mmCIF file of C-alpha atoms and ligand atoms in Angstrom:
data_model
loop_
_atom_site.group_PDB
_atom_site.id
_atom_site.type_symbol
_atom_site.label_atom_id
_atom_site.label_comp_id
_atom_site.label_asym_id
_atom_site.label_seq_id
_atom_site.Cartn_x
_atom_site.Cartn_y
_atom_site.Cartn_z
ATOM 1 C CA UNK A 1 0.000 0.000 0.000
ATOM 2 C CA UNK A 2 1.154 3.528 -0.727
ATOM 3 C CA UNK A 3 -1.535 5.559 1.046
ATOM 4 C CA UNK A 4 1.042 7.273 3.248
ATOM 5 C CA UNK A 5 2.739 8.889 0.237
ATOM 6 C CA UNK A 6 1.387 11.986 -1.478
ATOM 7 C CA UNK A 7 -0.205 11.093 -4.790
ATOM 8 C CA UNK A 8 1.896 11.384 -7.921
ATOM 9 C CA UNK A 9 2.065 9.556 -11.259
ATOM 10 C CA UNK A 10 4.800 8.777 -13.773
ATOM 11 C CA UNK A 11 3.279 11.323 -16.188
ATOM 12 C CA UNK A 12 2.736 8.799 -18.938
ATOM 13 C CA UNK A 13 2.298 9.626 -22.593
ATOM 14 C CA UNK A 14 -1.239 8.416 -23.127
ATOM 15 C CA UNK A 15 -1.448 6.849 -26.586
ATOM 16 C CA UNK A 16 -4.063 4.184 -25.986
ATOM 17 C CA UNK A 17 -7.819 4.218 -26.647
ATOM 18 C CA UNK A 18 -8.368 6.833 -23.917
ATOM 19 C CA UNK A 19 -7.905 8.673 -21.687
ATOM 20 C CA UNK A 20 -5.668 10.925 -23.763
ATOM 21 C CA UNK A 21 -3.169 13.480 -22.513
ATOM 22 C CA UNK A 22 -4.654 16.596 -20.969
ATOM 23 C CA UNK A 23 -3.397 20.157 -21.495
ATOM 24 C CA UNK A 24 -1.928 21.847 -18.374
ATOM 25 C CA UNK A 25 -4.603 24.549 -18.671
ATOM 26 C CA UNK A 26 -7.247 21.847 -18.175
ATOM 27 C CA UNK A 27 -5.498 20.475 -15.087
ATOM 28 C CA UNK A 28 -5.175 23.983 -13.719
ATOM 29 C CA UNK A 29 -8.882 24.695 -14.297
ATOM 30 C CA UNK A 30 -9.701 21.532 -12.357
ATOM 31 C CA UNK A 31 -7.986 22.917 -9.276
ATOM 32 C CA UNK A 32 -10.129 26.075 -9.262
ATOM 33 C CA UNK A 33 -11.844 26.605 -5.866
ATOM 34 C CA UNK A 34 -15.295 25.021 -5.791
ATOM 35 C CA UNK A 35 -18.616 26.807 -5.983
ATOM 36 C CA UNK A 36 -22.020 25.278 -5.309
ATOM 37 C CA UNK A 37 -23.657 23.443 -8.183
ATOM 38 C CA UNK A 38 -26.580 25.905 -8.094
ATOM 39 C CA UNK A 39 -24.406 29.010 -7.630
ATOM 40 C CA UNK A 40 -25.115 31.623 -10.324
ATOM 41 C CA UNK A 41 -21.410 31.445 -11.231
ATOM 42 C CA UNK A 42 -21.725 27.726 -11.863
ATOM 43 C CA UNK A 43 -24.944 28.159 -13.881
ATOM 44 C CA UNK A 44 -22.988 30.524 -16.114
ATOM 45 C CA UNK A 45 -20.256 27.891 -16.549
ATOM 46 C CA UNK A 46 -22.924 25.353 -17.504
ATOM 47 C CA UNK A 47 -24.266 27.779 -20.107
ATOM 48 C CA UNK A 48 -20.739 28.247 -21.506
ATOM 49 C CA UNK A 49 -20.333 24.485 -21.754
ATOM 50 C CA UNK A 50 -23.729 23.988 -23.381
ATOM 51 C CA UNK A 51 -22.861 26.587 -26.035
ATOM 52 C CA UNK A 52 -19.552 24.840 -26.747
ATOM 53 C CA UNK A 53 -21.190 21.390 -26.929
ATOM 54 C CA UNK A 54 -23.659 22.751 -29.502
ATOM 55 C CA UNK A 55 -20.847 24.345 -31.498
ATOM 56 C CA UNK A 56 -18.724 21.182 -31.577
ATOM 57 C CA UNK A 57 -21.664 18.898 -32.399
ATOM 58 C CA UNK A 58 -22.575 21.434 -35.124
ATOM 59 C CA UNK A 59 -26.168 21.550 -33.914
ATOM 60 C CA UNK A 60 -28.869 23.994 -32.864
ATOM 61 C CA UNK A 61 -30.534 21.336 -30.692
ATOM 62 C CA UNK A 62 -31.884 22.902 -27.503
ATOM 63 C CA UNK A 63 -31.573 19.660 -25.514
ATOM 64 C CA UNK A 64 -27.770 19.586 -25.574
ATOM 65 C CA UNK A 65 -25.740 19.148 -22.432
ATOM 66 C CA UNK A 66 -23.364 16.905 -20.499
ATOM 67 C CA UNK A 67 -24.308 13.755 -18.595
ATOM 68 C CA UNK A 68 -22.463 13.465 -15.255
ATOM 69 C CA UNK A 69 -20.977 10.058 -16.059
ATOM 70 C CA UNK A 70 -18.717 8.478 -18.697
ATOM 71 C CA UNK A 71 -19.419 7.668 -22.354
ATOM 72 C CA UNK A 72 -21.249 4.442 -21.565
ATOM 73 C CA UNK A 73 -23.744 6.467 -19.537
ATOM 74 C CA UNK A 74 -24.252 8.723 -22.563
ATOM 75 C CA UNK A 75 -24.989 5.575 -24.568
ATOM 76 C CA UNK A 76 -27.448 4.428 -21.954
ATOM 77 C CA UNK A 77 -29.051 7.897 -21.763
ATOM 78 C CA UNK A 78 -29.814 7.902 -25.481
ATOM 79 C CA UNK A 79 -31.267 4.403 -25.459
ATOM 80 C CA UNK A 80 -33.268 4.334 -22.216
ATOM 81 C CA UNK A 81 -34.949 7.661 -22.939
ATOM 82 C CA UNK A 82 -36.075 6.697 -26.438
ATOM 83 C CA UNK A 83 -37.022 3.038 -25.979
ATOM 84 C CA UNK A 84 -39.939 1.455 -24.193
ATOM 85 C CA UNK A 85 -40.685 -2.234 -23.624
ATOM 86 C CA UNK A 86 -41.854 -3.857 -26.845
ATOM 87 C CA UNK A 87 -40.186 -1.344 -29.190
ATOM 88 C CA UNK A 88 -37.948 -2.541 -32.005
ATOM 89 C CA UNK A 89 -34.457 -1.093 -32.470
ATOM 90 C CA UNK A 90 -32.004 -1.691 -35.311
ATOM 91 C CA UNK A 91 -28.503 -1.963 -33.828
ATOM 92 C CA UNK A 92 -25.441 -1.988 -36.070
ATOM 93 C CA UNK A 93 -22.666 -4.204 -34.739
ATOM 94 C CA UNK A 94 -19.098 -4.466 -36.036
ATOM 95 C CA UNK A 95 -17.178 -4.317 -32.771
ATOM 96 C CA UNK A 96 -17.363 -4.118 -28.993
ATOM 97 C CA UNK A 97 -19.411 -0.940 -28.715
ATOM 98 C CA UNK A 98 -22.203 -2.042 -31.066
ATOM 99 C CA UNK A 99 -22.557 -5.107 -28.839
ATOM 100 C CA UNK A 100 -22.780 -2.886 -25.765
ATOM 101 C CA UNK A 101 -25.642 -0.927 -27.364
ATOM 102 C CA UNK A 102 -27.512 -4.167 -28.123
ATOM 103 C CA UNK A 103 -27.099 -5.260 -24.497
ATOM 104 C CA UNK A 104 -28.615 -1.993 -23.240
ATOM 105 C CA UNK A 105 -31.507 -2.214 -25.707
ATOM 106 C CA UNK A 106 -32.368 -5.692 -24.424
ATOM 107 C CA UNK A 107 -32.297 -4.425 -20.861
ATOM 108 C CA UNK A 108 -34.853 -1.779 -21.920
ATOM 109 C CA UNK A 109 -37.190 -4.631 -22.833
ATOM 110 C CA UNK A 110 -36.965 -3.675 -26.497
ATOM 111 C CA UNK A 111 -36.338 -6.058 -29.381
ATOM 112 C CA UNK A 112 -32.916 -5.876 -31.038
ATOM 113 C CA UNK A 113 -32.755 -6.202 -34.816
ATOM 114 C CA UNK A 114 -29.049 -6.762 -35.473
ATOM 115 C CA UNK A 115 -27.132 -5.564 -38.522
ATOM 116 C CA UNK A 116 -23.680 -7.110 -38.429
ATOM 117 C CA UNK A 117 -20.481 -6.658 -40.396
ATOM 118 C CA UNK A 118 -17.163 -8.428 -39.852
ATOM 119 C CA UNK A 119 -14.932 -6.680 -37.322
ATOM 120 C CA UNK A 120 -12.669 -4.283 -39.219
ATOM 121 C CA UNK A 121 -15.277 -3.402 -41.852
ATOM 122 C CA UNK A 122 -18.021 -0.759 -41.931
ATOM 123 C CA UNK A 123 -21.761 -1.488 -42.171
ATOM 124 C CA UNK A 124 -23.157 -0.913 -45.678
ATOM 125 C CA UNK A 125 -26.196 1.207 -46.556
ATOM 126 C CA UNK A 126 -27.728 -1.828 -48.318
ATOM 127 C CA UNK A 127 -27.624 -3.782 -45.058
ATOM 128 C CA UNK A 128 -29.238 -0.890 -43.221
ATOM 129 C CA UNK A 129 -31.970 -0.416 -45.821
ATOM 130 C CA UNK A 130 -32.826 -4.088 -45.644
ATOM 131 C CA UNK A 131 -32.949 -4.212 -41.848
ATOM 132 C CA UNK A 132 -35.143 -1.113 -41.634
ATOM 133 C CA UNK A 133 -37.661 -2.710 -44.001
ATOM 134 C CA UNK A 134 -37.979 -5.920 -41.987
ATOM 135 C CA UNK A 135 -39.338 -4.316 -38.806
ATOM 136 C CA UNK A 136 -41.029 -1.259 -37.319
ATOM 137 C CA UNK A 137 -37.974 0.458 -35.959
ATOM 138 C CA UNK A 138 -38.236 3.083 -33.253
ATOM 139 C CA UNK A 139 -34.576 3.883 -33.809
ATOM 140 C CA UNK A 140 -31.384 2.832 -35.538
ATOM 141 C CA UNK A 141 -28.136 3.080 -33.594
ATOM 142 C CA UNK A 142 -24.627 2.956 -35.010
ATOM 143 C CA UNK A 143 -21.056 3.625 -33.876
ATOM 144 C CA UNK A 144 -19.257 6.371 -35.820
ATOM 145 C CA UNK A 145 -15.734 5.440 -34.721
ATOM 146 C CA UNK A 146 -15.466 1.815 -33.556
ATOM 147 C CA UNK A 147 -12.593 2.043 -31.091
ATOM 148 C CA UNK A 148 -12.220 -1.732 -30.856
ATOM 149 C CA UNK A 149 -11.435 -2.117 -34.574
ATOM 150 C CA UNK A 150 -10.287 1.302 -35.846
ATOM 151 C CA UNK A 151 -13.134 1.643 -38.368
ATOM 152 C CA UNK A 152 -14.697 4.982 -39.349
ATOM 153 C CA UNK A 153 -18.332 4.437 -40.305
ATOM 154 C CA UNK A 154 -19.596 6.767 -43.069
ATOM 155 C CA UNK A 155 -22.832 8.353 -41.772
ATOM 156 C CA UNK A 156 -23.934 10.883 -44.411
ATOM 157 C CA UNK A 157 -26.300 8.576 -46.277
ATOM 158 C CA UNK A 158 -27.814 6.795 -43.312
ATOM 159 C CA UNK A 159 -29.878 9.676 -41.912
ATOM 160 C CA UNK A 160 -32.186 9.766 -44.953
ATOM 161 C CA UNK A 161 -32.826 6.029 -44.835
ATOM 162 C CA UNK A 162 -33.651 6.150 -41.142
ATOM 163 C CA UNK A 163 -35.989 9.134 -41.591
ATOM 164 C CA UNK A 164 -37.787 7.422 -44.476
ATOM 165 C CA UNK A 165 -38.407 4.482 -42.164
ATOM 166 C CA UNK A 166 -39.920 6.864 -39.605
ATOM 167 C CA UNK A 167 -37.238 6.068 -37.051
ATOM 168 C CA UNK A 168 -34.750 8.041 -34.966
ATOM 169 C CA UNK A 169 -31.044 8.092 -35.847
ATOM 170 C CA UNK A 170 -28.792 7.431 -32.829
ATOM 171 C CA UNK A 171 -25.000 7.801 -33.107
ATOM 172 C CA UNK A 172 -22.063 6.876 -30.851
ATOM 173 C CA UNK A 173 -19.483 9.618 -31.399
ATOM 174 C CA UNK A 174 -17.351 8.871 -28.351
ATOM 175 C CA UNK A 175 -14.073 8.524 -30.244
ATOM 176 C CA UNK A 176 -14.802 10.570 -33.395
ATOM 177 C CA UNK A 177 -16.022 13.741 -31.652
ATOM 178 C CA UNK A 178 -13.561 16.666 -31.869
ATOM 179 C CA UNK A 179 -11.131 14.543 -33.920
ATOM 180 C CA UNK A 180 -13.039 14.270 -37.178
ATOM 181 C CA UNK A 181 -16.191 15.813 -38.686
ATOM 182 C CA UNK A 182 -19.422 15.142 -36.738
ATOM 183 C CA UNK A 183 -22.351 17.151 -38.174
ATOM 184 C CA UNK A 184 -25.414 16.458 -36.079
ATOM 185 C CA UNK A 185 -27.932 18.699 -37.881
ATOM 186 C CA UNK A 186 -26.710 18.161 -41.432
ATOM 187 C CA UNK A 187 -26.542 14.374 -41.001
ATOM 188 C CA UNK A 188 -30.033 14.292 -39.427
ATOM 189 C CA UNK A 189 -28.853 12.701 -36.204
ATOM 190 C CA UNK A 190 -31.555 12.584 -33.496
ATOM 191 C CA UNK A 191 -29.560 11.477 -30.487
ATOM 192 C CA UNK A 192 -25.803 11.506 -30.081
ATOM 193 C CA UNK A 193 -23.392 10.943 -27.223
ATOM 194 C CA UNK A 194 -19.669 11.246 -26.720
ATOM 195 C CA UNK A 195 -17.083 11.129 -23.950
ATOM 196 C CA UNK A 196 -14.604 13.654 -22.644
ATOM 197 C CA UNK A 197 -11.427 11.545 -22.442
ATOM 198 C CA UNK A 198 -10.827 10.881 -26.121
ATOM 199 C CA UNK A 199 -10.320 13.630 -28.734
ATOM 200 C CA UNK A 200 -11.692 16.306 -26.412
ATOM 201 C CA UNK A 201 -8.772 15.656 -24.027
ATOM 202 C CA UNK A 202 -10.553 16.340 -20.757
ATOM 203 C CA UNK A 203 -10.496 13.934 -17.809
ATOM 204 C CA UNK A 204 -12.835 10.919 -18.154
ATOM 205 C CA UNK A 205 -16.204 10.864 -16.460
ATOM 206 C CA UNK A 206 -18.520 13.109 -18.489
ATOM 207 C CA UNK A 207 -20.593 12.543 -21.589
ATOM 208 C CA UNK A 208 -21.709 15.344 -23.942
ATOM 209 C CA UNK A 209 -25.066 14.506 -25.559
ATOM 210 C CA UNK A 210 -27.636 16.122 -27.856
ATOM 211 C CA UNK A 211 -31.266 15.306 -28.688
ATOM 212 C CA UNK A 212 -33.158 16.636 -31.752
ATOM 213 C CA UNK A 213 -36.701 18.019 -31.548
ATOM 214 C CA UNK A 214 -38.003 14.736 -32.993
ATOM 215 C CA UNK A 215 -36.229 12.813 -30.244
ATOM 216 C CA UNK A 216 -37.623 15.178 -27.606
ATOM 217 C CA UNK A 217 -41.117 14.579 -29.004
ATOM 218 C CA UNK A 218 -40.660 10.813 -28.650
ATOM 219 C CA UNK A 219 -39.445 11.349 -25.105
ATOM 220 C CA UNK A 220 -42.425 13.535 -24.225
ATOM 221 C CA UNK A 221 -44.915 11.029 -25.640
ATOM 222 C CA UNK A 222 -43.721 7.992 -23.725
ATOM 223 C CA UNK A 223 -46.327 5.683 -22.199
ATOM 224 C CA UNK A 224 -44.001 4.416 -19.508
ATOM 225 C CA UNK A 225 -41.530 6.075 -17.162
ATOM 226 C CA UNK A 226 -37.864 6.051 -18.267
ATOM 227 C CA UNK A 227 -36.347 2.922 -16.682
ATOM 228 C CA UNK A 228 -33.445 4.821 -15.108
ATOM 229 C CA UNK A 229 -34.033 7.545 -12.520
ATOM 230 C CA UNK A 230 -30.567 9.097 -12.870
ATOM 231 C CA UNK A 231 -30.565 9.246 -16.670
ATOM 232 C CA UNK A 232 -34.223 10.293 -17.125
ATOM 233 C CA UNK A 233 -33.910 13.386 -19.340
ATOM 234 C CA UNK A 234 -37.407 14.608 -18.509
ATOM 235 C CA UNK A 235 -35.968 15.402 -15.068
ATOM 236 C CA UNK A 236 -32.281 16.138 -15.777
ATOM 237 C CA UNK A 237 -33.185 18.748 -18.358
ATOM 238 C CA UNK A 238 -34.710 20.970 -15.696
ATOM 239 C CA UNK A 239 -31.260 21.285 -14.164
ATOM 240 C CA UNK A 240 -29.508 22.099 -17.452
ATOM 241 C CA UNK A 241 -32.078 24.266 -19.189
ATOM 242 C CA UNK A 242 -35.025 26.543 -18.631
ATOM 243 C CA UNK A 243 -35.613 29.092 -15.907
ATOM 244 C CA UNK A 244 -35.976 26.632 -13.037
ATOM 245 C CA UNK A 245 -32.499 25.102 -12.730
ATOM 246 C CA UNK A 246 -33.877 22.707 -10.159
ATOM 247 C CA UNK A 247 -31.695 20.360 -8.148
ATOM 248 C CA UNK A 248 -31.454 16.909 -9.713
ATOM 249 C CA UNK A 249 -28.047 15.581 -8.647
ATOM 250 C CA UNK A 250 -24.875 17.298 -7.487
ATOM 251 C CA UNK A 251 -22.906 18.053 -10.638
ATOM 252 C CA UNK A 252 -19.193 17.073 -10.636
ATOM 253 C CA UNK A 253 -18.121 20.698 -10.333
ATOM 254 C CA UNK A 254 -14.337 20.263 -10.751
ATOM 255 C CA UNK A 255 -14.743 17.974 -13.755
ATOM 256 C CA UNK A 256 -16.939 20.624 -15.367
ATOM 257 C CA UNK A 257 -14.272 23.274 -14.762
ATOM 258 C CA UNK A 258 -11.814 21.050 -16.603
ATOM 259 C CA UNK A 259 -14.261 20.372 -19.407
ATOM 260 C CA UNK A 260 -14.892 24.081 -19.938
ATOM 261 C CA UNK A 261 -11.180 24.690 -20.453
ATOM 262 C CA UNK A 262 -10.816 21.679 -22.756
ATOM 263 C CA UNK A 263 -13.616 23.093 -24.921
ATOM 264 C CA UNK A 264 -11.987 26.521 -24.948
ATOM 265 C CA UNK A 265 -8.856 24.882 -26.350
ATOM 266 C CA UNK A 266 -10.931 23.213 -29.093
ATOM 267 C CA UNK A 267 -12.588 26.477 -30.070
ATOM 268 C CA UNK A 268 -9.280 28.373 -30.016
ATOM 269 C CA UNK A 269 -7.751 25.843 -32.393
ATOM 270 C CA UNK A 270 -10.854 25.664 -34.595
ATOM 271 C CA UNK A 271 -12.586 22.424 -35.544
ATOM 272 C CA UNK A 272 -11.167 22.207 -39.071
ATOM 273 C CA UNK A 273 -7.586 22.763 -37.881
ATOM 274 C CA UNK A 274 -8.109 20.150 -35.230
ATOM 275 C CA UNK A 275 -9.399 17.571 -37.728
ATOM 276 C CA UNK A 276 -6.470 18.342 -40.021
ATOM 277 C CA UNK A 277 -3.997 17.881 -37.176
ATOM 278 C CA UNK A 278 -5.472 14.471 -36.334
ATOM 279 C CA UNK A 279 -5.201 13.438 -39.973
ATOM 280 C CA UNK A 280 -1.621 14.579 -40.520
ATOM 281 C CA UNK A 281 -0.319 12.933 -37.355
ATOM 282 C CA UNK A 282 -2.097 9.722 -38.340
ATOM 283 C CA UNK A 283 -0.284 9.800 -41.694
ATOM 284 C CA UNK A 284 3.053 10.406 -40.007
ATOM 285 C CA UNK A 285 2.508 7.388 -37.766
ATOM 286 C CA UNK A 286 1.226 5.240 -40.636
ATOM 287 C CA UNK A 287 4.320 5.928 -42.761
ATOM 288 C CA UNK A 288 6.675 5.244 -39.866
ATOM 289 C CA UNK A 289 4.965 1.978 -38.927
ATOM 290 C CA UNK A 290 4.867 0.845 -42.534
ATOM 291 C CA UNK A 291 8.642 1.260 -42.743
ATOM 292 C CA UNK A 292 8.874 -1.138 -39.809
ATOM 293 C CA UNK A 293 6.563 -3.651 -41.485
ATOM 294 C CA UNK A 294 3.572 -2.897 -39.242
ATOM 295 C CA UNK A 295 0.314 -2.571 -41.161
ATOM 296 C CA UNK A 296 -3.335 -1.575 -40.769
ATOM 297 C CA UNK A 297 -5.946 -4.317 -41.274
ATOM 298 C CA UNK A 298 -8.653 -1.745 -42.077
ATOM 299 C CA UNK A 299 -9.027 -0.527 -45.676
ATOM 300 C CA UNK A 300 -7.503 2.928 -46.091
ATOM 301 C CA UNK A 301 -10.722 4.906 -46.679
ATOM 302 C CA UNK A 302 -12.311 3.597 -43.458
ATOM 303 C CA UNK A 303 -9.346 4.108 -41.114
ATOM 304 C CA UNK A 304 -9.714 6.230 -38.006
ATOM 305 C CA UNK A 305 -7.077 8.944 -37.765
ATOM 306 C CA UNK A 306 -7.341 9.112 -33.968
ATOM 307 C CA UNK A 307 -7.297 5.370 -33.265
ATOM 308 C CA UNK A 308 -4.712 3.441 -35.205
ATOM 309 C CA UNK A 309 -5.523 -0.259 -35.101
ATOM 310 C CA UNK A 310 -2.496 -2.146 -36.431
ATOM 311 C CA UNK A 311 -1.747 -5.851 -36.784
ATOM 312 C CA UNK A 312 0.926 -7.120 -34.402
ATOM 313 C CA UNK A 313 3.545 -8.935 -36.524
ATOM 314 C CA UNK A 314 3.728 -12.655 -35.683
ATOM 315 C CA UNK A 315 7.267 -12.545 -34.336
ATOM 316 C CA UNK A 316 6.515 -9.807 -31.790
ATOM 317 C CA UNK A 317 5.232 -10.412 -28.258
ATOM 318 C CA UNK A 318 2.177 -8.219 -27.638
ATOM 319 C CA UNK A 319 2.232 -7.975 -23.851
ATOM 320 C CA UNK A 320 6.003 -7.801 -23.447
ATOM 321 C CA UNK A 321 6.325 -4.903 -25.872
ATOM 322 C CA UNK A 322 3.466 -2.932 -24.350
ATOM 323 C CA UNK A 323 4.972 -3.450 -20.901
ATOM 324 C CA UNK A 324 8.377 -2.246 -22.076
ATOM 325 C CA UNK A 325 6.805 0.802 -23.725
ATOM 326 C CA UNK A 326 5.085 1.621 -20.441
ATOM 327 C CA UNK A 327 7.894 0.971 -17.987
ATOM 328 C CA UNK A 328 10.943 1.975 -20.006
ATOM 329 C CA UNK A 329 9.533 4.695 -22.244
ATOM 330 C CA UNK A 330 6.546 5.890 -20.214
ATOM 331 C CA UNK A 331 4.251 5.378 -23.211
ATOM 332 C CA UNK A 332 0.844 3.713 -23.005
ATOM 333 C CA UNK A 333 -0.663 2.090 -26.084
ATOM 334 C CA UNK A 334 -3.734 -0.152 -26.166
ATOM 335 C CA UNK A 335 -3.987 -3.878 -26.773
ATOM 336 C CA UNK A 336 -6.730 -5.565 -28.750
ATOM 337 C CA UNK A 337 -10.274 -5.822 -27.387
ATOM 338 C CA UNK A 338 -12.670 -8.768 -27.579
ATOM 339 C CA UNK A 339 -11.902 -11.071 -30.493
ATOM 340 C CA UNK A 340 -8.946 -8.845 -31.456
ATOM 341 C CA UNK A 341 -7.159 -9.369 -28.119
ATOM 342 C CA UNK A 342 -3.514 -10.291 -28.768
ATOM 343 C CA UNK A 343 -3.913 -9.553 -32.494
ATOM 344 C CA UNK A 344 -3.977 -5.750 -32.618
ATOM 345 C CA UNK A 345 -2.381 -2.754 -31.039
ATOM 346 C CA UNK A 346 -4.563 0.270 -30.720
ATOM 347 C CA UNK A 347 -2.543 3.458 -30.887
ATOM 348 C CA UNK A 348 -4.466 6.547 -29.887
ATOM 349 C CA UNK A 349 -3.574 9.917 -31.355
ATOM 350 C CA UNK A 350 -6.412 11.726 -29.654
ATOM 351 C CA UNK A 351 -6.683 15.408 -28.811
ATOM 352 C CA UNK A 352 -3.594 16.493 -26.908
ATOM 353 C CA UNK A 353 -1.927 13.146 -27.708
ATOM 354 C CA UNK A 354 -2.146 13.847 -31.438
ATOM 355 C CA UNK A 355 1.202 15.573 -31.894
ATOM 356 C CA UNK A 356 4.283 15.062 -34.047
ATOM 357 C CA UNK A 357 6.282 14.611 -30.882
ATOM 358 C CA UNK A 358 4.067 11.781 -29.638
ATOM 359 C CA UNK A 359 4.360 10.002 -32.989
ATOM 360 C CA UNK A 360 8.125 10.404 -33.212
ATOM 361 C CA UNK A 361 8.605 9.266 -29.631
ATOM 362 C CA UNK A 362 6.574 6.127 -30.123
ATOM 363 C CA UNK A 363 8.298 5.262 -33.407
ATOM 364 C CA UNK A 364 11.720 5.740 -31.832
ATOM 365 C CA UNK A 365 10.791 3.609 -28.828
ATOM 366 C CA UNK A 366 9.387 0.831 -31.014
ATOM 367 C CA UNK A 367 12.513 0.821 -33.183
ATOM 368 C CA UNK A 368 14.584 0.553 -30.039
ATOM 369 C CA UNK A 369 12.605 -2.399 -28.740
ATOM 370 C CA UNK A 370 11.990 -4.552 -31.841
HETATM 371 C C1 LIG B 1 -14.715 4.668 -25.068
HETATM 372 C C2 LIG B 1 -15.961 4.360 -25.822
HETATM 373 C C3 LIG B 1 -17.206 4.213 -25.198
HETATM 374 C C4 LIG B 1 -17.387 4.175 -23.707
HETATM 375 O O1 LIG B 1 -16.961 5.312 -23.060
HETATM 376 P P1 LIG B 1 -16.569 5.214 -21.495
HETATM 377 O O2 LIG B 1 -16.244 6.637 -21.170
HETATM 378 O O3 LIG B 1 -15.428 4.281 -21.411
HETATM 379 O O4 LIG B 1 -17.762 4.721 -20.776
HETATM 380 C C5 LIG B 1 -18.323 4.021 -25.995
HETATM 381 N N1 LIG B 1 -18.217 3.957 -27.345
HETATM 382 C C6 LIG B 1 -17.032 4.063 -27.966
HETATM 383 C C7 LIG B 1 -16.991 3.987 -29.451
HETATM 384 C C8 LIG B 1 -15.870 4.260 -27.226
HETATM 385 O O5 LIG B 1 -14.696 4.364 -27.849
#
C-alpha cells in the first residue's frame, strides 16, 4: 500500500484508446476553488459548456448538455430515454461498442434487430436499408468510430434512410467527436453521445449529448416512465435548461471546470484545424509503422485517424512490448479488445496526444525495442 505517500504519477504519454493526454490549462482549471452546483457562477459555466457542446456537435438542438458520467452512460441515456418495452431497435454491430448498445436495448425490454459486419469493416447502406424494411424500428443506432477495430463508419447517407423508415437516428461519437467531422444537424442525427477523455482531451467521467426536436417529441410522448431515474432526461433537463435550474443531482463541479477549459482549447484551435492535425499525425505514424513492417488491417478509406488499429507482426510479443513501452519509455498504447485481443495494437492519437512529438517518440521507442 502507498496511502502514506502523497499522490503522484509517472506522467505517462497516453497513446491508448483513452484517456488521452490533458493540457496543463485543463489540469489547472480543475484545481479552481469550488462553488455550489446551483451558484449563479456555476450556472454561467454550464451555459458556456452547453454553447460549446452545440458548437462542436454542429447543432442547434436545444436539448444539448453533459451527462455526469462516462461515455457508456451517454450511450445508456440515449437508449433508455427513447425506448420502451416492446419497441424494435435496429442496432449496427461491427465491434465491442455495437454489442454494448444491443445489451442496453435488451435491458430496456426492447427487441434488437441486429445488422452485423465483420470486425474491421463498416456497415453498408444496403444492409441498413434491408434491416429497416424488416421491422417497425423506433430507432437505428450505429457507432461512428469503432474504437475496438479502428473503423470509421460513413454516416452521411444513413440519416435519410432512417428518416424514411420513420425512425430516430442514434450515433455513438465517443471517439470521433472533436477529432473528425461530426455534423449532427446536417446528417439528421436525433440522439448523439460522446465522452470527454478521447479527442476532447478532458479527464474521463462526463458525456456530452444532444437530442433533436423529434427525439424530444418521442421522449415527451412515452407511455411508460424512463427505466433509469438518474438518466431520465425529462428530469435532468430541468437542471440544465429553462428558468428553473432545479436540483437533480450534485454536478461534478471540478470535472466541469476542466471540461470548460478543454472546450476553450478546441474552439481556439478551430474544428477544421483540429481535424487536419489528427489526420496529418495519423499519416506520419502510418508511414513510420509501414517502414517497420507494421500494417493496418482496415481498408484505407475507413481508417480512423485518432485510433490506429495495427496488426501485431507474428514474431513480436504483444504484452512484453506494451509493458516495455510503459515501464521503459513511459508510453501507453492499447492492446486488442474482444476477439482482437492479442492480435492488434490500438494506438491513440487523440486530442492532446495527437502531436508530431508523440508520434516520433513512439516510433523511436518501437525501433529501439523490436
Ligand atoms: C470509449 C468508448 C465508449 C465508452 O466510453 P466510457 O467513457 O469508457 O464509458 C463508448 N463507445 C465508444 C466507441 C468508445 O470508444
